[in-house]
XYZ file of C-alpha atoms in Angstrom:
619
model
C 54.139 71.001 64.846
C 51.729 71.591 67.719
C 51.779 75.380 67.995
C 50.126 77.841 65.637
C 52.454 78.943 62.848
C 52.445 81.908 60.544
C 50.931 81.771 57.122
C 54.298 82.133 55.382
C 55.757 79.217 57.344
C 52.654 77.131 56.522
C 53.018 77.855 52.825
C 56.685 76.842 52.902
C 55.887 73.577 54.733
C 53.115 72.824 52.240
C 55.465 73.399 49.283
C 58.027 71.061 50.811
C 55.375 68.412 51.446
C 54.221 68.652 47.833
C 57.772 68.059 46.623
C 58.281 65.053 48.887
C 54.990 63.463 47.849
C 55.956 63.926 44.194
C 59.309 62.240 44.884
C 57.584 59.292 46.569
C 55.337 58.815 43.566
C 58.369 58.785 41.277
C 60.097 56.260 43.561
C 57.097 53.991 43.540
C 57.038 54.007 39.724
C 60.803 53.567 39.407
C 61.163 50.789 42.019
C 57.901 48.773 42.001
C 59.680 45.722 43.469
C 60.542 47.578 46.696
C 57.244 49.060 47.887
C 57.962 48.710 51.615
C 60.360 51.622 52.024
C 58.145 53.864 49.888
C 55.113 52.916 51.968
C 56.824 53.659 55.279
C 57.888 57.077 53.997
C 54.382 57.742 52.664
C 52.845 56.967 56.052
C 55.251 59.419 57.676
C 54.227 62.085 55.188
C 50.585 61.327 56.014
C 51.287 62.271 59.635
C 52.969 65.473 58.434
C 49.930 66.278 56.293
C 47.651 65.814 59.299
C 49.767 68.204 61.378
C 49.757 70.793 58.594
C 45.991 70.494 58.380
C 45.713 71.060 62.151
C 47.932 74.127 61.823
C 45.788 75.442 58.972
C 42.668 75.121 61.093
C 44.306 77.022 63.939
C 45.223 79.822 61.544
C 41.622 79.892 60.306
C 40.380 80.445 63.839
C 42.485 83.557 64.376
C 40.607 86.054 62.266
C 36.831 85.510 62.094
C 35.136 88.192 60.000
C 32.717 90.433 61.901
C 29.434 91.490 60.343
C 29.750 94.665 58.262
C 33.538 94.809 58.584
C 35.579 95.383 55.430
C 37.886 92.628 54.350
C 41.055 92.804 56.423
C 44.459 91.240 56.019
C 43.287 88.385 58.224
C 40.287 87.777 55.960
C 42.580 87.665 52.951
C 44.668 85.131 54.822
C 41.487 83.135 55.500
C 40.775 82.954 51.775
C 44.344 81.960 51.109
C 44.177 79.167 53.686
C 41.022 77.842 52.029
C 42.893 77.879 48.742
C 45.728 75.999 50.454
C 43.233 73.327 51.538
C 41.856 72.942 48.044
C 45.339 72.496 46.574
C 46.623 70.157 49.291
C 48.880 67.543 47.580
C 47.375 64.660 49.580
C 43.642 63.834 49.256
C 41.758 65.337 52.217
C 38.056 65.227 53.028
C 36.245 67.080 55.823
C 33.212 65.284 57.250
C 30.496 66.302 59.676
C 29.535 64.196 62.680
C 27.350 61.893 60.578
C 30.103 61.191 58.045
C 28.691 63.403 55.263
C 31.250 65.149 53.039
C 31.330 68.911 53.740
C 34.597 69.975 52.097
C 36.921 68.216 49.730
C 40.356 68.948 48.278
C 41.038 69.018 44.550
C 43.341 65.994 44.912
C 40.473 63.958 46.422
C 38.192 65.001 43.592
C 40.794 63.922 41.056
C 41.334 60.568 42.735
C 37.621 59.698 42.969
C 36.891 60.932 39.464
C 34.082 63.400 40.293
C 33.962 67.160 40.888
C 33.656 68.530 44.411
C 30.125 69.740 43.744
C 29.032 66.171 43.063
C 30.779 64.660 46.089
C 29.824 67.240 48.742
C 26.722 66.114 50.579
C 27.425 62.411 50.009
C 27.983 59.959 52.819
C 31.714 59.202 52.794
C 31.334 55.630 54.173
C 29.607 54.774 50.887
C 32.984 55.050 49.166
C 34.563 52.616 51.648
C 34.677 48.920 50.821
C 31.637 47.096 52.192
C 33.756 44.733 54.283
C 35.452 47.693 56.053
C 32.516 50.101 56.197
C 31.441 49.129 59.710
C 35.037 49.438 60.961
C 35.330 52.916 59.441
C 32.149 54.065 61.147
C 33.507 52.775 64.465
C 36.804 54.658 63.954
C 34.821 57.783 63.027
C 32.833 57.618 66.260
C 35.941 56.925 68.353
C 37.771 59.941 66.895
C 34.788 62.212 67.538
C 34.509 61.087 71.146
C 38.168 60.629 72.130
C 39.967 63.073 69.877
C 42.730 60.595 69.022
C 43.812 60.030 65.412
C 42.843 56.652 63.934
C 44.231 54.891 60.870
C 42.582 52.294 58.677
C 43.567 50.473 55.484
C 40.713 49.809 53.058
C 39.536 50.254 49.463
C 37.773 53.307 48.083
C 35.733 52.884 44.911
C 33.818 55.320 42.743
C 33.128 55.926 39.032
C 34.841 52.730 37.943
C 37.989 53.446 39.974
C 39.194 51.383 42.917
C 42.007 52.485 45.268
C 43.683 50.612 48.099
C 44.345 53.402 50.615
C 45.492 54.201 54.133
C 43.050 56.543 55.898
C 44.055 58.841 58.752
C 41.023 60.180 60.648
C 41.408 63.168 62.996
C 39.038 65.558 64.777
C 38.787 69.223 63.708
C 37.114 72.307 65.059
C 36.198 74.418 62.036
C 35.570 78.172 62.328
C 31.927 79.000 61.681
C 30.786 75.410 62.262
C 28.545 74.727 65.303
C 29.962 71.259 65.816
C 33.306 69.589 65.535
C 34.251 68.123 62.173
C 36.459 65.226 61.132
C 39.286 65.318 58.602
C 40.126 62.199 56.624
C 43.512 62.141 54.910
C 43.868 59.538 52.167
C 47.124 57.919 51.150
C 46.681 55.867 47.961
C 48.638 52.615 48.151
C 47.388 51.061 44.913
C 44.967 52.199 42.221
C 42.929 50.194 39.712
C 41.057 51.962 36.960
C 38.468 49.827 35.148
C 38.241 52.112 32.147
C 37.751 55.713 31.084
C 36.013 57.748 33.770
C 32.283 58.059 33.350
C 29.427 59.990 34.890
C 29.442 63.465 36.395
C 33.201 63.868 35.991
C 32.793 64.216 32.226
C 29.678 65.849 30.869
C 30.952 66.922 27.466
C 28.590 66.884 24.511
C 30.391 63.879 23.034
C 29.972 61.911 26.271
C 26.292 62.753 26.477
C 25.753 61.714 22.868
C 27.570 58.399 23.383
C 25.617 57.661 26.566
C 22.334 58.383 24.766
C 23.412 56.142 21.871
C 24.194 53.275 24.252
C 20.790 53.595 25.872
C 19.054 53.684 22.495
C 20.974 50.607 21.348
C 19.977 48.703 24.488
C 16.332 49.680 24.015
C 16.467 48.582 20.381
C 18.014 45.220 21.241
C 15.460 44.671 23.996
C 12.595 45.437 21.606
C 13.890 42.943 19.035
C 14.228 40.314 21.754
C 10.700 40.865 23.085
C 9.168 40.688 19.599
C 10.898 37.412 18.789
C 8.478 34.543 18.177
C 10.123 32.372 20.834
C 9.353 35.029 23.459
C 5.680 34.829 22.468
C 5.478 31.046 22.377
C 7.593 30.094 25.398
C 7.602 31.394 29.017
C 11.106 32.812 28.613
C 10.361 36.516 28.136
C 11.476 37.711 31.566
C 14.536 35.457 31.657
C 15.762 36.521 28.219
C 15.273 40.201 29.051
C 17.160 39.742 32.339
C 20.069 38.060 30.569
C 20.404 40.964 28.162
C 20.421 43.484 31.025
C 22.954 41.416 32.981
C 25.254 41.305 29.977
C 24.958 44.981 29.092
C 23.843 47.112 32.006
C 24.294 45.636 35.491
C 26.289 43.227 37.645
C 23.195 41.706 39.235
C 19.679 41.448 37.801
C 16.696 40.217 39.800
C 13.306 39.763 38.121
C 10.063 39.266 40.043
C 6.658 38.598 38.496
C 3.181 38.723 39.977
C 1.302 35.414 39.788
C -2.100 34.906 41.379
C -1.802 38.323 42.989
C 1.533 37.584 44.707
C 5.050 38.572 43.611
C 7.326 35.612 42.993
C 11.001 35.458 42.149
C 11.428 34.574 38.496
C 15.131 35.047 37.798
C 18.402 35.961 39.551
C 21.561 36.579 37.516
C 24.934 37.461 39.025
C 28.383 38.333 37.667
C 29.549 35.598 35.324
C 33.195 36.090 36.288
C 32.703 35.559 40.031
C 31.804 32.510 42.189
C 28.311 33.618 43.170
C 26.310 30.419 42.623
C 25.455 30.009 46.306
C 24.410 33.643 46.638
C 22.239 33.311 43.514
C 20.453 30.345 45.099
C 19.907 32.287 48.324
C 18.489 35.257 46.416
C 16.218 32.972 44.385
C 14.671 31.625 47.568
C 13.924 35.028 49.115
C 10.378 36.392 49.275
C 10.135 39.659 47.288
C 7.689 41.066 49.851
C 10.440 41.057 52.508
C 12.356 43.654 50.461
C 11.120 47.156 51.384
C 12.213 48.724 48.099
C 10.505 46.034 46.016
C 7.286 46.350 48.004
C 7.365 50.104 47.391
C 7.804 49.708 43.631
C 5.224 46.919 43.307
C 2.562 48.847 45.209
C 3.416 52.345 43.972
C 4.028 51.461 40.338
C 6.983 53.840 39.883
C 10.708 53.166 39.692
C 13.452 54.269 42.087
C 17.185 54.768 41.718
C 19.725 54.813 44.536
C 22.702 56.343 42.821
C 24.842 55.835 45.911
C 23.500 53.150 48.187
C 23.064 54.292 51.774
C 20.665 51.613 53.061
C 21.870 48.105 52.238
C 18.657 46.572 53.648
C 16.580 47.683 50.647
C 16.354 44.133 49.241
C 16.055 42.382 52.592
C 18.397 39.987 54.376
C 19.658 36.636 53.158
C 18.155 33.835 55.276
C 19.800 34.012 58.693
C 22.431 36.446 57.470
C 23.284 40.055 56.599
C 21.508 42.259 54.043
C 21.561 40.874 50.518
C 22.997 44.067 49.034
C 25.869 44.025 51.525
C 26.798 40.474 50.549
C 26.641 41.447 46.878
C 28.948 44.407 47.460
C 26.359 46.719 45.914
C 27.054 50.401 45.400
C 24.133 51.490 43.209
C 20.611 50.076 42.831
C 17.805 50.686 40.352
C 14.308 49.152 40.543
C 11.522 49.598 37.990
C 8.060 48.049 37.653
C 7.009 45.771 34.824
C 3.992 47.677 33.574
C 0.500 46.261 33.220
C -2.895 47.642 32.235
C -4.581 46.669 35.497
C -1.640 46.818 37.863
C 2.043 46.007 38.076
C 3.036 42.658 36.560
C 6.388 42.481 38.332
C 9.675 44.331 38.801
C 13.246 44.476 37.556
C 16.059 45.128 40.027
C 19.492 46.098 38.719
C 22.572 46.259 40.948
C 26.005 47.656 40.161
C 29.095 47.008 42.243
C 31.545 49.588 43.514
C 33.943 49.441 40.587
C 31.315 50.568 38.063
C 29.652 53.862 37.236
C 26.562 54.349 39.422
C 23.063 54.414 37.968
C 21.675 57.822 37.041
C 18.256 59.365 36.456
C 18.771 58.785 32.722
C 19.244 55.064 33.453
C 16.042 55.114 35.501
C 14.124 56.584 32.560
C 15.545 53.968 30.212
C 14.708 51.058 32.522
C 11.184 52.356 33.136
C 10.699 52.311 29.357
C 12.074 48.767 29.198
C 9.771 47.756 32.064
C 6.803 49.125 30.101
C 7.902 47.231 26.972
C 8.360 44.050 28.980
C 4.856 44.453 30.379
C 3.459 44.771 26.858
C 5.381 41.644 25.826
C 4.026 39.662 28.784
C 0.463 40.717 27.996
C 1.010 39.841 24.335
C 2.353 36.424 25.313
C -0.605 35.739 27.570
C -2.989 36.783 24.810
C -1.059 34.649 22.336
C -1.208 31.652 24.647
C -4.927 32.155 25.235
C -5.541 32.255 21.498
C -3.260 29.264 21.000
C -5.220 27.255 23.545
C -8.446 28.325 21.864
C -6.968 27.362 18.490
C -5.926 23.967 19.870
C -9.422 23.445 21.241
C -10.980 24.381 17.888
C -8.522 22.167 16.035
C -9.417 19.263 18.321
C -13.088 19.932 17.613
C -12.586 19.451 13.846
C -9.787 16.865 13.755
C -9.978 13.680 15.881
C -6.939 12.643 17.868
C -7.197 9.106 16.469
C -9.511 7.024 14.290
C -11.555 4.182 15.771
C -11.503 0.691 14.296
C -14.360 0.005 11.843
C -15.154 -3.733 11.640
C -14.201 -5.024 8.188
C -12.305 -1.841 7.241
C -8.918 -0.220 7.669
C -8.932 3.557 8.037
C -6.181 6.203 7.951
C -6.069 9.949 7.560
C -3.525 12.724 7.193
C -4.000 16.421 7.990
C -1.756 19.349 7.023
C -2.799 22.694 8.514
C -0.601 24.644 6.134
C -0.510 28.343 6.977
C -3.793 28.267 8.888
C -3.378 28.782 12.663
C -6.939 27.531 13.138
C -8.189 24.902 10.722
C -11.569 25.045 8.956
C -11.323 21.542 7.415
C -12.682 18.592 9.346
C -12.811 14.825 9.110
C -14.312 12.227 11.408
C -15.146 8.555 11.879
C -17.923 7.759 14.365
C -20.631 5.290 15.363
C -24.035 5.789 13.728
C -27.443 4.317 14.525
C -26.979 1.155 12.459
C -23.219 0.940 12.115
C -20.475 3.445 11.409
C -20.279 6.842 9.802
C -17.558 9.053 8.415
C -17.403 12.627 7.169
C -15.021 15.111 5.588
C -15.441 18.769 4.660
C -14.728 22.343 5.517
C -16.246 25.798 5.826
C -15.358 28.384 3.211
C -12.892 30.834 4.745
C -10.252 30.734 7.461
C -9.890 31.575 11.088
C -11.887 30.972 14.209
C -15.339 31.656 12.750
C -14.845 29.161 9.907
C -13.436 26.595 12.350
C -16.403 26.997 14.699
C -18.859 26.422 11.807
C -16.917 23.314 10.730
C -17.015 22.039 14.317
C -20.778 22.608 14.430
C -21.288 20.614 11.199
C -19.026 17.801 12.385
C -20.828 17.485 15.733
C -24.220 17.855 14.015
C -23.400 14.904 11.784
C -22.546 12.838 14.834
C -25.757 13.750 16.661
C -28.170 13.341 13.733
C -26.644 10.003 12.688
C -27.986 8.467 15.897
C -31.589 8.821 14.610
C -31.206 9.071 10.847
C -30.148 6.157 8.621
C -29.963 8.233 5.431
C -26.877 10.457 5.140
C -28.737 12.648 2.633
C -31.436 13.398 5.221
C -28.763 14.204 7.803
C -27.177 16.692 5.389
C -30.543 18.328 4.608
C -31.299 18.938 8.286
C -27.838 20.354 8.828
C -28.339 22.640 5.848
C -31.612 23.972 7.289
C -29.948 24.629 10.648
C -27.015 26.396 9.022
C -29.083 28.638 6.723
C -31.320 29.611 9.665
C -28.344 31.264 11.347
C -27.838 33.755 8.486
C -24.105 34.035 9.167
C -23.146 33.958 5.504
C -20.992 30.855 5.961
C -21.293 27.759 3.771
C -19.712 24.325 4.061
C -18.632 21.765 1.478
C -19.012 18.293 2.979
C -19.328 14.618 2.220
C -20.588 11.964 4.625
C -21.144 8.218 4.420
C -22.811 5.529 6.497
C -21.230 2.062 6.518
C -23.264 -1.116 6.960
C -21.457 -4.351 6.255
C -19.709 -3.612 2.923
C -22.257 -1.118 1.691
C -21.547 2.623 1.916
C -24.246 5.225 1.341
C -22.717 8.603 0.404
C -24.155 12.130 0.446
C -22.278 15.100 -0.994
C -22.905 18.821 -0.500
C -20.654 20.560 -3.022
C -17.683 18.354 -2.209
C -15.097 16.749 -4.475
C -15.937 13.179 -5.513
C -14.204 10.326 -3.744
C -11.655 8.166 -5.607
C -12.223 4.399 -5.634
C -9.043 2.348 -6.025
C -9.588 -1.245 -7.212
C -7.155 -4.146 -6.621
C -6.258 -4.170 -10.342
C -4.999 -0.557 -10.160
C -8.040 0.974 -11.762
C -9.323 4.255 -10.329
C -12.776 5.754 -10.750
C -14.464 8.710 -9.052
C -17.849 8.788 -7.374
C -20.566 11.295 -8.304
C -19.799 13.973 -5.709
C -21.195 17.437 -6.354
C -24.343 18.924 -4.859
C -24.886 22.368 -3.307
C -22.774 23.358 -0.275
C -24.518 23.567 3.092
C -25.732 26.986 4.190
C -26.497 28.536 0.782
C -30.209 27.768 0.363
C -32.756 26.063 2.674
C -33.867 23.555 0.002
C -30.475 22.779 -1.497
C -30.085 19.430 -3.295
C -27.672 16.799 -1.945
C -26.152 14.241 -4.321
C -26.412 10.720 -2.934
C -24.862 7.434 -4.053
C -24.614 3.865 -2.745
C -21.506 1.735 -3.200
C -20.902 -1.929 -2.517
C -17.218 -2.519 -1.970
C -15.287 -5.729 -2.355
C -12.178 -6.937 -0.567
C -9.072 -4.903 -1.420
C -10.940 -1.841 -2.657
C -10.031 1.518 -1.121
C -12.160 4.650 -1.005
C -10.119 7.877 -0.809
C -11.616 11.236 0.228
C -9.673 14.497 -0.023
C -10.052 18.208 0.529
C -9.850 21.001 -2.008
C -6.425 21.923 -0.654
C -4.981 18.751 -2.188
C -6.152 19.064 -5.795
C -5.783 22.885 -5.771
C -2.081 22.801 -4.792
C 0.081 24.447 -7.441
C 3.626 24.108 -8.698
C 6.033 26.876 -9.701
C 4.303 27.192 -13.111
C 0.903 27.766 -11.529
C -0.387 24.334 -12.569
C -2.852 22.600 -10.217
C -2.234 19.162 -8.778
C -5.672 18.040 -9.960
C -7.619 14.791 -9.867
C -5.849 13.309 -12.895
C -2.465 13.344 -11.120
C -4.191 12.004 -7.993
C -5.570 9.056 -9.976
C -2.110 8.299 -11.403
C -0.567 8.287 -7.931
C -3.342 6.080 -6.502
C -2.877 3.592 -9.329
C 0.674 3.026 -8.038
C -0.629 2.343 -4.523
C -2.235 -1.019 -5.215
C -1.891 -3.401 -2.251
C -0.770 -0.561 0.037
C -2.445 -0.008 3.385
C -4.567 3.139 3.931
C -1.758 4.647 6.053
C 0.740 4.090 3.207
C -1.672 5.466 0.617
C -2.332 8.786 2.380
C 1.393 9.179 3.035
C 2.283 8.478 -0.619
C -0.251 10.986 -1.909
C 0.910 13.718 0.472
C 4.582 13.134 -0.400
C 3.783 13.384 -4.105
C 1.852 16.616 -3.557
C 4.726 18.006 -1.474
C 7.205 17.278 -4.289
C 4.845 18.731 -6.898
C 4.296 22.034 -5.066
C 7.857 22.414 -3.767
C 6.687 22.074 -0.175
C 4.331 25.074 -0.366
C 0.948 24.766 1.307
C -1.724 27.459 1.052
C -4.873 25.659 2.203
C -5.417 22.809 4.602
C -5.023 19.339 3.224
C -7.044 16.366 4.422
C -6.853 12.839 2.984
C -9.016 10.016 4.382
C -8.719 6.421 3.127
C -11.063 3.468 3.897
C -10.104 -0.011 2.688
C -12.143 -3.201 2.793
C -10.181 -6.038 4.367
């Protein structure tokens, strides 16, 4: 069919072709075990379709419309021929010299799952399988230059649909076009549909509502994940967020974070159902700055979406190899920054393969919101860690890591922070000017300010004990220093200096110590006095004890005796004395453990205030 034919003859040939193509489809469905004969016939029909298309073009050339001329019979024929092209029974696409789609038949639109208005203007090679894309471009160039028809078997993928096809590429001269065009006829050999068509092919209200609901659900799940306590305590925020996105929204997820002013790869996740371990390792080792798209997002602070990927070098090349996106088989890419107050904290890169719906502007908006939330979570975690380190430092300043050995004594202590993130209770054992000293107490209140005051008192006791031999005088000087600050804080404390077996005690509003004798008897020291920081001339209660072998002196905080049970009853000093009476012959470590276990059972495990128990036993 090399000569021009009349329109009526062309219509008849087209009708016959439509019937034969329909019969071939029925044969393929009826006899799936014998695809060879059907395929050979289909290839023959593809040649017929190409010849009919050539004939249509020649008919189009016959009657160009002149300016100002009324529509003639030839112009009506021109419209009819265009209608014939749109209803061609075999998928046909007309490309310009650069491979961009200029015209498309209704059958092609149906096969790819998108309307013609969405596909026109796209680069057709983007639909071709990555492994065959370079070969298609070469065939396209050869057809343009030599005029000979070329055929190529490959896969076309779009909107979750994948088709194994035979392409026939031929050169066309289109009326009204300044340059020659190329027609691509598509013969589907096998089709795979991943699911219901998505995207621009279906924009019904129900689809839009469902898409919005999915995005809202993802945002909600991401928010819950970022607010989880583990995300605040452990450096897993970016990884956990990436895993959620990889499971719900992309085939590949790459996360980069900025550390010390430089972007560094934090996480690479690939499809779980494919052998991509080696590629994941290669991507993990790549420098984010070698990826042009990442550099743009990190410096510009705004996200980008490549709905249909045209440049597969956006994420750089694998070491010594091709572009990373080409190896991945990427079809759509989305990159958003991880927001920060004083600059970008990193980026999230999402990649979808060719058998999935491409990313859209709505996806870009969603991921930019997630990037902002992730930035807030990272800043919150850093703030949390800073405060945790400060809390650890304050806790170390009021609670010693271990107790030193006091000659002639055994010492043990137990500390329960309860619900307090930063403790205000302190205890200590230290060298004094003439021997050893110990102290226990706590500032009224909770939090960092109370802890800092307790740390000041603890360190003040240590310093003043170098020059002062009287614990009462040490407490008076500390009281004067504390009241001079006018911070409204006061401290209940008890301190003692040990020399041989004599202990001189000074109390400033603290609970009395319990003295456990070897016969099981328990008595309490004087205790009392005015807490430090209330008045400059406050009175300190002092007492001197001479201990004998086997006696144990037990100091405790208010949190112990104030613990309550379910009935609101306090633990109290009477119950403490009963428990201590059962601890005769126990070591200090066993005594403090026994008391704390009894308190735990009494209060049902509830702890409101810090609990400190310090035991000193004469050996």
